[in-house]
């Protein structure tokens, strides 16, 4: 059963600390998305990659957020330093880029910054 | 700004009532359209999708959606809802072909079905 795996599922951290969220896309998928979900903003696209190259990270606060794909099986989203306003659920999704592609979502990382 | 709009933020229905959730987008050209569902505490799952062909699309769990190009709409429908349909529903669009295929989501509609 192919699925997108995200770790950790929950993270509580203190303001100012570094947070790293990880995502393992579905094997063979060449596109990875990072979304942030909050009550106020809904689902915001933070960044996405195709074939490990960043295509668009315009939705991401550049001063504290960074996203990378060290290899085809791992995507990371890092926040340094974290702030309380970063508290949200962060979803990773993957897809195989073609005309009829659909995105498959992971279970999300619920981040709480206190 | 180009966007995806879901006008109903909260909907409360009784079981067996009919459901229609609105979705409008502002992108011109050819778009791909999706409806995702998020059950409480879970991740997003695909309900149905439209790429081309018959504008009436049938998805899982008895859901369907109709693409009306002239109205830039892709409304979700279900003739008779069940308590288990309580969830949040998201409309999504991949903007016109530009090689990017990024998914832009609406703000979601929270559906509560009363038993």
PDB file of N, CA, C and O in Angstrom, chain B residues 14 21 25 51 54 63 68 97 113:
ATOM      1  N   UNK B  14     -28.846  17.429   7.965  1.00  0.00           N
ATOM      2  CA  UNK B  14     -29.334  16.200   8.582  1.00  0.00           C
ATOM      3  C   UNK B  14     -29.068  15.041   7.635  1.00  0.00           C
ATOM      4  O   UNK B  14     -28.953  15.229   6.410  1.00  0.00           O
ATOM      5  N   UNK B  21     -21.775  21.664  -2.575  1.00  0.00           N
ATOM      6  CA  UNK B  21     -20.730  22.589  -2.126  1.00  0.00           C
ATOM      7  C   UNK B  21     -20.166  23.307  -3.342  1.00  0.00           C
ATOM      8  O   UNK B  21     -19.786  22.681  -4.326  1.00  0.00           O
ATOM      9  N   UNK B  25     -13.182  29.082  -9.503  1.00  0.00           N
ATOM     10  CA  UNK B  25     -11.776  29.398  -9.674  1.00  0.00           C
ATOM     11  C   UNK B  25     -11.668  30.560 -10.643  1.00  0.00           C
ATOM     12  O   UNK B  25     -12.580  30.850 -11.409  1.00  0.00           O
ATOM     13  N   UNK B  51     -10.171  16.090 -15.561  1.00  0.00           N
ATOM     14  CA  UNK B  51      -9.117  16.555 -16.446  1.00  0.00           C
ATOM     15  C   UNK B  51      -9.672  16.940 -17.809  1.00  0.00           C
ATOM     16  O   UNK B  51      -9.273  17.938 -18.395  1.00  0.00           O
ATOM     17  N   UNK B  54     -16.274  14.135 -20.128  1.00  0.00           N
ATOM     18  CA  UNK B  54     -17.591  14.356 -19.528  1.00  0.00           C
ATOM     19  C   UNK B  54     -17.462  15.290 -18.334  1.00  0.00           C
ATOM     20  O   UNK B  54     -16.741  15.005 -17.380  1.00  0.00           O
ATOM     21  N   UNK B  63     -20.200  10.578  -4.252  1.00  0.00           N
ATOM     22  CA  UNK B  63     -20.016  11.980  -4.607  1.00  0.00           C
ATOM     23  C   UNK B  63     -19.880  12.149  -6.114  1.00  0.00           C
ATOM     24  O   UNK B  63     -19.377  11.270  -6.805  1.00  0.00           O
ATOM     25  N   UNK B  68     -18.505  23.316 -14.935  1.00  0.00           N
ATOM     26  CA  UNK B  68     -19.187  24.237 -15.845  1.00  0.00           C
ATOM     27  C   UNK B  68     -18.170  25.301 -16.228  1.00  0.00           C
ATOM     28  O   UNK B  68     -17.893  26.237 -15.459  1.00  0.00           O
ATOM     29  N   UNK B  97      -1.646  24.889 -18.051  1.00  0.00           N
ATOM     30  CA  UNK B  97      -0.399  24.198 -18.332  1.00  0.00           C
ATOM     31  C   UNK B  97       0.753  25.178 -18.443  1.00  0.00           C
ATOM     32  O   UNK B  97       0.792  26.031 -19.307  1.00  0.00           O
ATOM     33  N   UNK B 113     -22.778  16.519   9.560  1.00  0.00           N
ATOM     34  CA  UNK B 113     -24.025  15.813   9.286  1.00  0.00           C
ATOM     35  C   UNK B 113     -24.576  15.316  10.609  1.00  0.00           C
ATOM     36  O   UNK B 113     -23.900  14.582  11.345  1.00  0.00           O
TER      37      UNK B 113
END
